[in-house]
Each structure stands twice: as C-alpha cells, then as structure tokens.
Coordinates of N, CA and C and ligand atoms in Angstrom, one line a residue:
M940 N 86.2 -169.4 -230.6 CA 86.3 -168.0 -230.6 C 87.6 -167.6 -231.5
V941 N 87.5 -166.7 -232.3 CA 88.9 -166.2 -232.8 C 89.3 -165.3 -231.9
T942 N 90.5 -165.5 -231.2 CA 91.0 -164.3 -230.2 C 91.8 -163.4 -230.7
K943 N 91.7 -162.3 -230.2 CA 92.3 -160.9 -230.9 C 93.3 -160.4 -229.8
L944 N 94.5 -160.8 -229.7 CA 95.3 -160.8 -228.9 C 95.7 -159.0 -229.1
Q945 N 96.1 -158.4 -227.9 CA 96.1 -156.9 -228.2 C 97.1 -156.4 -226.8
E946 N 98.1 -156.1 -227.2 CA 99.1 -155.4 -226.1 C 98.6 -153.9 -225.9
S947 N 99.0 -153.6 -224.8 CA 98.7 -152.2 -224.4 C 100.0 -151.5 -224.6
T948 N 99.7 -150.1 -224.6 CA 101.2 -149.2 -224.9 C 101.3 -148.3 -223.5
K949 N 100.7 -148.8 -222.7 CA 100.6 -148.0 -221.1 C 101.7 -148.4 -220.4
K950 N 102.4 -147.7 -219.7 CA 103.5 -148.1 -219.0 C 103.3 -148.1 -217.4
I951 N 103.6 -148.8 -216.7 CA 103.2 -149.0 -215.3 C 103.6 -148.1 -214.5
E952 N 104.6 -147.4 -214.9 CA 105.1 -146.0 -214.2 C 104.1 -145.0 -214.0
H953 N 103.5 -145.0 -215.3 CA 102.5 -143.8 -215.4 C 101.0 -144.3 -214.6
A954 N 100.9 -145.2 -214.0 CA 99.7 -145.8 -213.7 C 99.3 -144.6 -212.4
R955 N 98.4 -144.3 -212.1 CA 97.8 -143.4 -210.9 C 97.6 -144.4 -209.5
S956 N 97.6 -145.7 -209.8 CA 97.7 -146.6 -208.7 C 97.8 -148.0 -209.1
V957 N 98.6 -148.7 -208.3 CA 99.0 -150.2 -208.8 C 98.7 -150.9 -207.3
T958 N 97.8 -151.8 -207.4 CA 97.5 -152.5 -206.2 C 97.6 -154.2 -206.2
K959 N 98.5 -154.7 -205.6 CA 98.4 -156.3 -205.4 C 97.2 -156.9 -204.5
V960 N 96.3 -157.7 -205.3 CA 95.4 -158.3 -204.4 C 95.4 -160.0 -204.4
N961 N 95.7 -160.2 -203.1 CA 95.8 -161.6 -202.8 C 94.7 -162.2 -203.2
A962 N 95.0 -163.4 -203.2 CA 93.7 -164.6 -203.6 C 92.7 -164.7 -202.1
G963 N 91.8 -164.7 -202.2 CA 90.7 -164.5 -201.2 C 90.4 -162.8 -200.7
D964 N 91.0 -162.1 -201.0 CA 90.8 -160.8 -200.6 C 89.7 -160.0 -202.0
Y965 N 89.6 -158.8 -201.6 CA 88.7 -157.8 -202.9 C 89.3 -156.8 -203.1
Y966 N 88.8 -156.5 -204.0 CA 89.5 -155.0 -204.4 C 88.1 -154.2 -204.8
I967 N 88.1 -152.8 -204.2 CA 86.7 -152.2 -204.9 C 87.4 -150.6 -204.9
Q968 N 86.9 -150.0 -206.4 CA 87.5 -148.5 -206.4 C 86.5 -148.0 -207.4
V969 N 86.6 -146.5 -207.4 CA 85.6 -146.0 -208.8 C 86.7 -145.7 -209.7
I970 N 86.4 -146.1 -211.0 CA 87.0 -145.7 -212.2 C 86.3 -144.7 -213.3
K971 N 86.9 -143.8 -213.2 CA 86.3 -142.4 -213.9 C 86.2 -142.8 -215.2
Q972 N 85.2 -142.0 -216.0 CA 85.1 -142.0 -217.6 C 86.2 -141.9 -218.2
G973 N 87.0 -142.4 -219.1 CA 88.0 -142.3 -219.8 C 89.4 -142.9 -219.1
E974 N 89.3 -143.2 -218.0 CA 90.2 -143.9 -217.2 C 90.4 -145.3 -217.8
T975 N 91.6 -145.9 -217.7 CA 91.7 -147.3 -217.9 C 92.1 -148.3 -216.6
V976 N 91.4 -149.3 -216.6 CA 92.2 -150.3 -215.5 C 92.4 -151.4 -216.3
R977 N 93.8 -151.9 -215.6 CA 94.3 -153.2 -215.9 C 94.4 -154.2 -215.0
I978 N 94.3 -155.3 -215.1 CA 94.2 -156.4 -214.2 C 95.2 -157.6 -215.0
T979 N 96.1 -157.6 -213.9 CA 97.3 -158.7 -214.3 C 97.3 -160.1 -213.6
D980 N 97.4 -161.2 -214.4 CA 97.4 -162.6 -213.6 C 98.9 -162.7 -213.4
L981 N 99.2 -162.1 -212.1 CA 100.7 -162.1 -211.9 C 101.4 -163.6 -211.9
E982 N 100.7 -164.8 -211.5 CA 101.3 -166.1 -211.6 C 100.7 -167.0 -212.6
G983 N 99.8 -166.6 -213.2 CA 98.9 -167.5 -214.3 C 97.7 -168.1 -213.4
N984 N 97.0 -168.3 -214.5 CA 96.1 -169.5 -214.1 C 95.0 -169.3 -212.7
Q985 N 94.7 -167.8 -212.8 CA 93.8 -167.3 -211.5 C 92.5 -166.9 -212.3
A986 N 91.4 -166.7 -211.4 CA 90.6 -166.1 -211.9 C 89.9 -165.0 -211.1
A987 N 89.9 -163.6 -211.7 CA 89.3 -162.5 -211.3 C 87.7 -162.2 -211.1
D988 N 87.1 -162.6 -210.0 CA 85.7 -162.5 -210.4 C 85.1 -161.0 -210.1
T989 N 84.5 -160.3 -211.3 CA 84.5 -159.2 -211.1 C 83.2 -158.6 -211.6
L990 N 82.7 -157.6 -210.9 CA 81.3 -156.9 -210.8 C 81.6 -155.5 -211.3
F991 N 80.6 -155.0 -212.1 CA 80.7 -153.6 -212.4 C 79.5 -153.1 -212.3
F992 N 79.5 -151.6 -211.9 CA 78.2 -150.8 -211.9 C 78.5 -149.4 -212.0
N993 N 77.3 -148.8 -212.5 CA 77.2 -147.3 -213.0 C 77.7 -146.5 -211.3
A994 N 78.9 -145.9 -211.4 CA 79.1 -145.3 -210.1 C 78.2 -144.2 -209.6
N995 N 77.3 -143.4 -210.6 CA 76.4 -142.7 -210.1 C 75.2 -143.2 -209.8
D996 N 75.0 -144.6 -210.2 CA 73.7 -145.3 -210.0 C 73.6 -146.6 -209.9
T997 N 74.4 -147.4 -208.9 CA 74.7 -148.6 -208.9 C 73.5 -149.5 -209.0
D998 N 72.1 -149.2 -209.1 CA 71.2 -150.1 -209.9 C 71.4 -150.5 -210.9
E999 N 72.4 -149.7 -211.6 CA 72.9 -150.1 -213.2 C 73.8 -150.9 -213.0
T1000 N 73.7 -152.1 -213.3 CA 75.0 -153.5 -212.9 C 75.1 -153.9 -214.2
Y1001 N 76.3 -154.6 -214.6 CA 76.9 -155.2 -215.4 C 75.6 -156.4 -215.9
S1002 N 75.5 -156.6 -217.4 CA 74.6 -157.5 -217.7 C 75.5 -158.5 -218.6
A1003 N 75.5 -159.7 -218.4 CA 76.1 -160.8 -219.3 C 74.9 -161.0 -220.7
V1004 N 74.0 -161.0 -220.4 CA 72.9 -161.2 -221.4 C 72.9 -160.1 -222.2
N1005 N 73.1 -158.9 -222.0 CA 73.1 -157.8 -223.1 C 74.5 -157.7 -223.6
T1006 N 75.5 -157.9 -222.9 CA 76.8 -158.0 -223.5 C 76.9 -158.9 -224.6
I1007 N 76.3 -160.5 -224.2 CA 76.7 -161.4 -225.4 C 75.8 -161.3 -226.4
R1008 N 74.6 -160.6 -226.3 CA 73.6 -160.6 -227.2 C 74.1 -159.5 -228.3
E1009 N 74.5 -158.7 -227.7 CA 74.9 -157.2 -228.6 C 76.4 -157.7 -229.3
Q1010 N 77.1 -158.4 -228.8 CA 78.4 -158.9 -229.6 C 78.3 -160.1 -230.3
K1011 N 77.3 -160.6 -230.1 CA 76.9 -162.0 -230.6 C 77.9 -163.1 -230.5
N1012 N 78.5 -163.0 -229.4 CA 79.7 -164.1 -228.8 C 79.6 -164.3 -227.2
V1013 N 80.0 -165.5 -227.1 CA 79.7 -165.8 -225.2 C 81.0 -165.5 -224.6
F1014 N 82.4 -165.1 -225.4 CA 83.6 -165.1 -224.5 C 83.9 -163.6 -224.9
L1015 N 84.6 -163.1 -224.0 CA 84.9 -161.4 -224.1 C 86.3 -161.5 -224.4
G1016 N 86.6 -160.6 -225.1 CA 88.2 -160.3 -225.5 C 88.1 -158.8 -225.8
T1017 N 89.2 -158.7 -226.7 CA 89.6 -157.1 -227.1 C 88.5 -156.7 -228.0
G1018 N 88.1 -155.5 -227.6 CA 87.0 -155.1 -228.4 C 85.5 -155.3 -227.8
S1019 N 85.5 -156.2 -226.7 CA 84.2 -156.3 -226.5 C 83.9 -155.1 -225.3
I1020 N 82.5 -154.7 -225.7 CA 81.8 -153.7 -224.4 C 81.1 -154.4 -223.6
L1021 N 81.5 -153.9 -222.5 CA 80.6 -154.7 -221.5 C 79.4 -153.8 -221.1
R1022 N 78.3 -154.5 -221.2 CA 77.0 -153.7 -221.1 C 76.2 -153.6 -219.8
S1023 N 75.5 -152.7 -219.8 CA 74.6 -152.7 -218.1 C 73.4 -153.2 -218.7
N1024 N 72.7 -153.6 -217.5 CA 71.2 -154.1 -217.5 C 70.1 -153.0 -218.3
I1025 N 70.6 -151.8 -218.5 CA 69.8 -151.0 -219.6 C 70.7 -150.8 -220.8
N1026 N 71.5 -151.8 -221.1 CA 72.1 -152.0 -222.4 C 72.8 -150.7 -222.8
R1027 N 73.6 -149.9 -221.6 CA 74.4 -148.9 -222.1 C 75.8 -149.6 -221.9
G1028 N 77.2 -148.8 -222.6 CA 78.2 -149.3 -222.5 C 78.9 -148.8 -221.0
L1029 N 79.5 -149.7 -220.1 CA 80.1 -149.3 -218.9 C 81.4 -149.4 -219.3
L1030 N 82.2 -150.3 -219.9 CA 83.6 -150.2 -220.0 C 83.7 -151.0 -221.5
K1031 N 85.2 -150.9 -222.2 CA 85.1 -151.7 -223.1 C 86.7 -152.3 -223.0
I1032 N 86.7 -153.4 -223.5 CA 88.3 -154.0 -223.1 C 88.7 -153.5 -224.4
V1033 N 90.0 -152.8 -224.1 CA 91.0 -152.2 -225.1 C 92.2 -152.9 -225.2
A1034 N 92.7 -153.9 -224.2 CA 93.9 -154.8 -224.7 C 93.5 -155.9 -223.9
D1035 N 94.2 -156.9 -224.3 CA 94.1 -158.3 -223.8 C 95.3 -159.3 -224.3
T1036 N 95.9 -159.8 -223.4 CA 97.2 -160.6 -223.7 C 96.6 -162.4 -223.4
C1037 N 95.4 -162.5 -222.9 CA 95.1 -163.9 -222.3 C 94.4 -164.4 -223.5
G1038 N 93.4 -163.8 -224.3 CA 92.4 -164.7 -225.1 C 91.1 -164.6 -225.2
N1039 N 90.5 -165.2 -223.8 CA 89.0 -165.0 -223.7 C 88.8 -165.2 -222.2
H1040 N 87.4 -164.6 -221.9 CA 87.4 -164.6 -220.4 C 85.8 -165.0 -220.4
D1041 N 85.6 -165.6 -219.1 CA 84.3 -166.1 -219.2 C 83.3 -165.3 -218.4
T1042 N 82.1 -165.2 -218.9 CA 81.0 -164.5 -218.3 C 79.9 -165.3 -218.0
L1043 N 79.7 -166.5 -218.2 CA 78.8 -167.5 -217.9 C 78.6 -168.2 -216.8
G1044 N 80.3 -168.7 -216.4 CA 80.2 -169.5 -215.2 C 79.8 -169.2 -213.9
G1045 N 79.5 -167.8 -213.5 CA 79.1 -167.2 -212.3 C 80.5 -167.4 -211.3
A1046 N 80.1 -167.0 -210.2 CA 81.0 -166.9 -209.1 C 81.0 -168.3 -208.1
C1047 N 81.9 -168.5 -207.4 CA 81.8 -169.6 -206.3 C 81.1 -169.0 -205.1
A1048 N 80.3 -169.8 -204.6 CA 79.6 -169.7 -203.2 C 79.7 -170.8 -202.4
T1049 N 79.5 -170.5 -201.1 CA 79.5 -171.6 -200.3 C 78.5 -172.7 -200.3
E1050 N 77.5 -172.2 -201.1 CA 76.5 -173.2 -201.2 C 76.8 -174.2 -202.7
S1051 N 77.6 -173.4 -203.6 CA 77.9 -174.2 -204.7 C 79.2 -175.1 -204.4
N1052 N 79.9 -174.5 -203.5 CA 80.9 -175.5 -203.0 C 80.6 -177.0 -202.5
T1053 N 79.3 -176.8 -201.7 CA 78.7 -177.8 -201.0 C 78.3 -179.0 -202.1
V1054 N 77.4 -178.2 -203.3 CA 77.0 -179.1 -204.2 C 77.7 -179.6 -205.2
R1055 N 78.6 -179.0 -205.4 CA 79.7 -179.5 -206.6 C 80.5 -180.3 -206.0
Y1056 N 81.0 -180.0 -204.9 CA 82.6 -180.9 -204.4 C 82.2 -181.8 -203.2
D1057 N 81.5 -181.4 -202.2 CA 81.5 -181.9 -200.8 C 80.8 -181.2 -199.8
L1058 N 80.3 -182.4 -199.1 CA 79.7 -181.8 -198.0 C 80.6 -180.9 -196.9
E1059 N 81.7 -181.2 -196.6 CA 82.7 -180.6 -196.2 C 83.0 -179.3 -196.5
K1060 N 82.7 -178.8 -197.8 CA 83.3 -177.7 -198.3 C 82.9 -176.5 -198.3
P1061 N 81.5 -176.3 -197.4 CA 81.0 -175.1 -197.5 C 81.5 -174.3 -196.6
Y1062 N 82.4 -174.8 -195.6 CA 83.0 -173.6 -194.9 C 84.4 -173.0 -195.3
M1063 N 84.6 -173.3 -196.9 CA 85.8 -172.8 -197.5 C 85.3 -171.2 -198.0
H1064 N 86.2 -170.6 -197.9 CA 86.0 -169.1 -198.5 C 85.8 -168.8 -199.9
A1065 N 84.7 -168.1 -200.1 CA 84.3 -168.0 -201.6 C 84.2 -166.9 -202.0
C1066 N 83.9 -166.5 -203.4 CA 83.8 -165.1 -204.0 C 82.7 -164.2 -203.4
R1067 N 81.5 -165.0 -202.9 CA 80.3 -164.3 -202.8 C 80.6 -163.9 -201.3
D1068 N 81.4 -164.6 -200.6 CA 81.9 -164.0 -199.2 C 82.8 -162.6 -199.3
S1069 N 83.7 -162.7 -200.3 CA 84.6 -161.4 -200.5 C 83.6 -160.0 -200.9
W1070 N 82.8 -160.4 -201.9 CA 82.2 -159.6 -202.4 C 81.1 -158.9 -201.2
M1071 N 80.2 -159.9 -200.1 CA 79.5 -159.3 -199.3 C 80.6 -158.5 -198.3
L1072 N 81.5 -158.8 -198.1 CA 82.4 -158.3 -196.9 C 82.8 -156.9 -197.6
A1073 N 83.0 -156.7 -198.6 CA 83.5 -155.7 -199.4 C 82.3 -154.5 -199.2
I1074 N 81.2 -154.7 -199.5 CA 80.2 -154.0 -199.5 C 79.4 -153.5 -198.4
S1075 N 80.0 -154.5 -197.3 CA 79.6 -154.1 -195.7 C 80.7 -153.1 -195.1
E1076 N 82.0 -153.4 -195.6 CA 83.3 -152.6 -195.3 C 83.1 -151.3 -195.9
H1077 N 82.5 -151.2 -197.1 CA 82.4 -149.9 -197.8 C 81.0 -149.2 -198.2
P1078 N 80.3 -149.1 -197.1 CA 78.8 -148.7 -197.1 C 78.8 -147.6 -198.4
E1079 N 80.1 -146.5 -198.5 CA 80.2 -145.3 -199.5 C 79.7 -145.6 -200.8
Y1080 N 79.8 -146.8 -201.2 CA 79.5 -147.5 -202.8 C 78.0 -147.6 -202.6
E1081 N 77.0 -147.6 -201.8 CA 75.8 -147.8 -201.6 C 75.4 -148.9 -202.2
L1082 N 76.3 -150.3 -202.3 CA 76.1 -151.6 -202.7 C 75.3 -152.2 -201.9
Q1083 N 74.3 -153.0 -202.2 CA 73.6 -154.0 -201.3 C 73.6 -155.4 -202.0
K1084 N 72.9 -156.4 -201.3 CA 73.2 -157.7 -201.6 C 72.4 -157.8 -203.0
K1085 N 71.2 -157.1 -203.1 CA 70.8 -157.2 -204.5 C 71.5 -156.9 -205.7
H1086 N 73.0 -156.3 -205.5 CA 73.5 -155.9 -206.4 C 74.4 -156.9 -207.1
I1087 N 74.6 -157.6 -206.0 CA 75.5 -159.2 -206.2 C 74.7 -159.7 -207.3
T1088 N 75.2 -159.5 -208.7 CA 74.6 -160.2 -209.7 C 75.4 -160.6 -210.9
H1089 N 75.0 -160.5 -212.4 CA 75.9 -161.1 -213.2 C 77.6 -160.6 -213.1
N1090 N 78.6 -161.4 -213.1 CA 79.7 -161.4 -213.0 C 80.8 -161.7 -214.2
I1091 N 81.9 -161.1 -214.3 CA 82.8 -162.0 -215.3 C 84.1 -162.4 -214.6
N1092 N 84.3 -163.7 -215.2 CA 85.5 -164.2 -214.7 C 86.7 -163.9 -215.5
F1093 N 87.4 -163.0 -215.4 CA 88.5 -162.7 -215.9 C 89.7 -163.7 -215.9
F1094 N 90.3 -164.3 -217.0 CA 91.1 -165.2 -216.9 C 90.6 -167.0 -216.9
M1095 N 89.5 -166.9 -216.7 CA 88.9 -168.1 -216.5 C 88.5 -168.8 -217.8
N1096 N 89.0 -170.1 -218.0 CA 88.6 -170.6 -219.2 C 87.1 -171.6 -218.9
V1097 N 86.3 -171.3 -219.8 CA 84.9 -172.1 -219.8 C 84.6 -172.5 -220.9
P1098 N 85.1 -173.4 -221.6 CA 84.8 -174.0 -222.7 C 83.4 -174.4 -223.0
I1099 N 82.8 -174.1 -224.4 CA 81.5 -174.6 -224.5 C 81.7 -176.2 -225.6
T1100 N 81.2 -176.8 -225.1 CA 81.1 -177.9 -226.1 C 80.2 -177.9 -227.1
E1101 N 80.5 -178.8 -227.9 CA 79.6 -178.8 -229.3 C 78.3 -179.1 -228.9
E1102 N 77.6 -179.9 -227.8 CA 76.1 -180.1 -227.3 C 75.8 -178.8 -226.7
G1103 N 76.7 -177.8 -226.3 CA 76.5 -176.6 -225.6 C 76.5 -176.8 -224.1
Y1104 N 77.2 -177.8 -223.5 CA 77.7 -177.8 -222.1 C 78.7 -176.9 -221.9
L1105 N 78.6 -176.4 -220.5 CA 79.7 -175.7 -220.0 C 80.8 -176.4 -219.5
T1106 N 82.1 -176.3 -219.6 CA 82.9 -177.3 -218.6 C 84.0 -176.2 -218.3
F1107 N 84.5 -176.8 -217.1 CA 85.7 -176.2 -216.6 C 87.0 -176.8 -217.2
A1108 N 87.8 -175.8 -217.3 CA 89.0 -176.4 -218.0 C 90.2 -175.6 -217.9
D1109 N 91.4 -176.4 -217.8 CA 92.8 -175.5 -217.4 C 92.7 -174.2 -218.0
G1110 N 93.2 -173.3 -217.2 CA 93.3 -171.9 -217.7 C 94.4 -171.7 -219.0
I1111 N 93.8 -170.9 -219.8 CA 94.9 -170.8 -220.9 C 95.7 -169.1 -220.6
S1112 N 95.3 -168.6 -219.2 CA 96.1 -167.5 -218.9 C 97.6 -168.2 -218.6
A1113 N 98.6 -167.2 -218.1 CA 100.0 -167.3 -217.5 C 100.4 -166.3 -216.8
P1114 N 101.8 -166.3 -216.2 CA 102.2 -165.2 -215.5 C 102.3 -164.3 -216.5
G1115 N 101.8 -162.8 -215.6 CA 102.1 -161.6 -216.4 C 100.8 -161.3 -217.7
K1116 N 100.0 -162.3 -217.9 CA 98.9 -162.2 -219.0 C 98.0 -161.2 -218.2
Y1117 N 97.2 -160.0 -218.9 CA 96.4 -158.8 -218.5 C 95.3 -158.7 -219.5
V1118 N 94.5 -158.1 -218.9 CA 93.2 -157.5 -219.5 C 92.9 -155.8 -218.9
E1119 N 92.9 -155.3 -220.0 CA 92.6 -153.7 -220.0 C 91.4 -153.0 -220.4
L1120 N 90.9 -152.1 -219.8 CA 89.7 -152.0 -219.9 C 89.4 -150.3 -219.6
E1121 N 88.8 -149.6 -220.8 CA 88.5 -148.2 -220.9 C 87.1 -147.9 -220.4
A1122 N 87.0 -147.2 -219.1 CA 85.5 -146.7 -218.4 C 84.8 -146.0 -219.6
L1123 N 83.7 -146.3 -219.8 CA 82.8 -145.6 -220.8 C 82.2 -144.7 -220.0
M1124 N 81.7 -144.7 -218.8 CA 81.2 -143.8 -217.8 C 81.8 -144.1 -216.4
D1125 N 81.5 -143.3 -215.6 CA 82.2 -143.6 -214.2 C 81.8 -145.0 -213.6
V1126 N 82.4 -145.9 -213.3 CA 82.0 -147.1 -212.9 C 83.1 -147.6 -211.4
V1127 N 82.0 -148.3 -210.6 CA 82.8 -148.9 -209.7 C 83.2 -150.5 -210.3
I1128 N 84.4 -150.8 -209.7 CA 84.6 -152.1 -210.1 C 84.9 -152.8 -208.9
L1129 N 84.3 -154.2 -208.7 CA 84.5 -154.6 -207.4 C 84.8 -156.3 -207.6
I1130 N 86.1 -156.3 -207.4 CA 86.9 -157.8 -208.1 C 87.1 -158.7 -206.6
S1131 N 86.5 -160.0 -206.8 CA 87.0 -160.9 -205.8 C 88.1 -161.8 -206.6
N1132 N 89.2 -161.8 -205.9 CA 90.2 -162.6 -206.3 C 90.2 -163.9 -205.6
C1133 N 89.7 -164.7 -206.8 CA 88.9 -166.0 -206.2 C 90.0 -167.0 -205.4
P1134 N 89.2 -167.6 -204.4 CA 90.1 -168.4 -203.2 C 89.9 -169.9 -203.8
Q1135 N 88.9 -170.3 -204.6 CA 88.8 -171.5 -205.1 C 89.7 -172.7 -205.1
L1136 N 89.7 -173.6 -204.3 CA 90.6 -174.7 -204.3 C 90.1 -176.2 -204.8
N1137 N 89.0 -175.8 -205.5 CA 88.5 -177.4 -205.7 C 88.4 -177.8 -207.5
N1138 N 88.6 -176.6 -208.2 CA 88.5 -176.8 -209.8 C 89.6 -175.9 -210.4
P1139 N 89.9 -176.5 -211.5 CA 91.4 -176.0 -212.2 C 90.9 -174.5 -212.7
C1140 N 90.1 -173.6 -212.4 CA 90.0 -172.4 -212.7 C 91.3 -171.5 -212.5
N1141 N 91.6 -171.9 -211.3 CA 93.0 -171.2 -210.9 C 94.1 -172.1 -210.6
G1142 N 94.1 -173.4 -211.2 CA 95.0 -174.4 -211.1 C 95.1 -174.8 -209.8
Y1143 N 94.2 -174.9 -208.9 CA 94.0 -175.4 -207.8 C 95.0 -175.0 -206.5
N1144 N 95.3 -173.6 -207.2 CA 96.4 -172.9 -206.5 C 96.1 -171.6 -206.5
P1145 N 95.3 -170.9 -205.8 CA 94.8 -169.6 -206.0 C 96.0 -168.5 -205.9
T1146 N 96.1 -167.4 -206.5 CA 97.6 -166.7 -206.7 C 97.2 -165.1 -206.7
P1147 N 98.0 -164.2 -206.6 CA 97.6 -162.7 -206.4 C 97.4 -162.1 -207.9
I1148 N 96.5 -161.1 -207.8 CA 96.8 -160.3 -209.3 C 97.0 -158.8 -208.7
E1149 N 97.0 -158.0 -210.0 CA 97.5 -156.8 -209.8 C 96.5 -155.8 -210.6
V1150 N 96.2 -154.5 -209.6 CA 94.8 -153.7 -210.7 C 95.9 -152.5 -210.6
S1151 N 95.7 -152.0 -211.9 CA 96.4 -150.7 -212.1 C 95.5 -149.8 -212.7
I1152 N 95.4 -148.5 -212.6 CA 94.5 -147.6 -213.0 C 95.4 -146.3 -213.5
W1153 N 95.1 -145.8 -214.9 CA 95.9 -144.8 -215.3 C 94.8 -143.8 -215.5
A1154 N 95.1 -142.6 -215.0 CA 94.2 -141.5 -215.5 C 94.1 -141.2 -217.1
Q1155 N 93.1 -140.6 -217.1 CA 92.8 -140.1 -218.7 C 94.1 -139.2 -219.3
Ligands
ZN866 ZN1 85.4 -168.2 -206.5

C-alpha cells in the first residue's frame, strides 16, 4: 500500500479529554458527530483493538468488509472511511503518522491463545475479555455480546504475502505515533488496549496508549 502520512494540526491542550489507557484495560466513550478522536501509541509497537458503533443504534456496527470493498484496499490509513454494516460512514481517518492499520486479523481471545500458542495460555487476559468487561460494566451503551464483531487493530502490522497469506510482523509504529479520526455520526468507540504477550504485534511487551477527543 502507498502510505499517506498526515500530521494533525490539533493541539493536545485544546482537547476536551485526554485519557491514558494501560495495556489490558479498555476505553469506552461517545464521540459526537464532527468531533475528533486521536489514539496515540505512547511507547511504540502497541495494538489498539477497536470497535465502533452508531451511538443511536448500536446494531449498526463497524464493517471491515464494507470498508475494504468501498476503498478497494485492505489497509487503513489517511483518507479511509470506516463503514458500517449498512455501508454508512462512521468515521474518517484524517491524520495518521503510523502508515497503515490492520482490519483483517481480528482480536485475541482466550480460545485463540490456546490454539495459536499453548494449552497453558487460555488463562491469559485477552482483548475479548476486556470488551466483555466493558459492556457489562457500562450497560448504558446497550451493547451485548452480539455486538462484538469486526474490529480494527490500530498500529498493528499484518502484512499479506504474494500468495495472500496473513502474517504477523514487527510493528511499524513507534513511540508517539498516532491516528486521528473524525466522527461522521455520533459513535461509540470501544478499545481494548491489547494485553497479548505471545506475538510481535505489540513487541511482546504491551504498553499504554492515550486517547484524546476534541470538540468540533
Ligand atoms: Zn489483543
């Protein structure tokens, strides 16, 4: 993919909220139409497993299939419009200093930890656990298990081989890299800051991210 790096003009002191999210924790929030959210990879090589929903009807969820088909590219970067399961624009990536972001790899789960890594690994904390904890601790968002579907792995590097295989690879992110998105409708953002220790998506060393929101 031809990556299109784009710096933001927004200043952190103007943000209406700035939140540090440790690896293994979640972040859930409403972003109003016209507002901007920035996710920053504070220490580099982290993966932020992220779900998006229409805040006024959470059955409208982020769709990797619609997003990829409409932009005719499997990677996400500056200019990408994140589309819903009814093909409406949820958010647009307006700045990106990382290069590309994965939306094919899915999220880590205790089951996949067992299959991929070791029978001893199912007890390790996984992104799906963080999402389930978030929706149970925040019933006000009206999210259920069925809403845990397609996700984006911001900062995660999942190259595709010439034969079409997906591979995990060392991240291309670095300390302070960020991605910034403008909401095209009122959306709920739900992030699991990935606690995965078994693959290079976060350098075998999960680290914090920062989430900032600017009002319109
Ligand atoms: Zn994960």
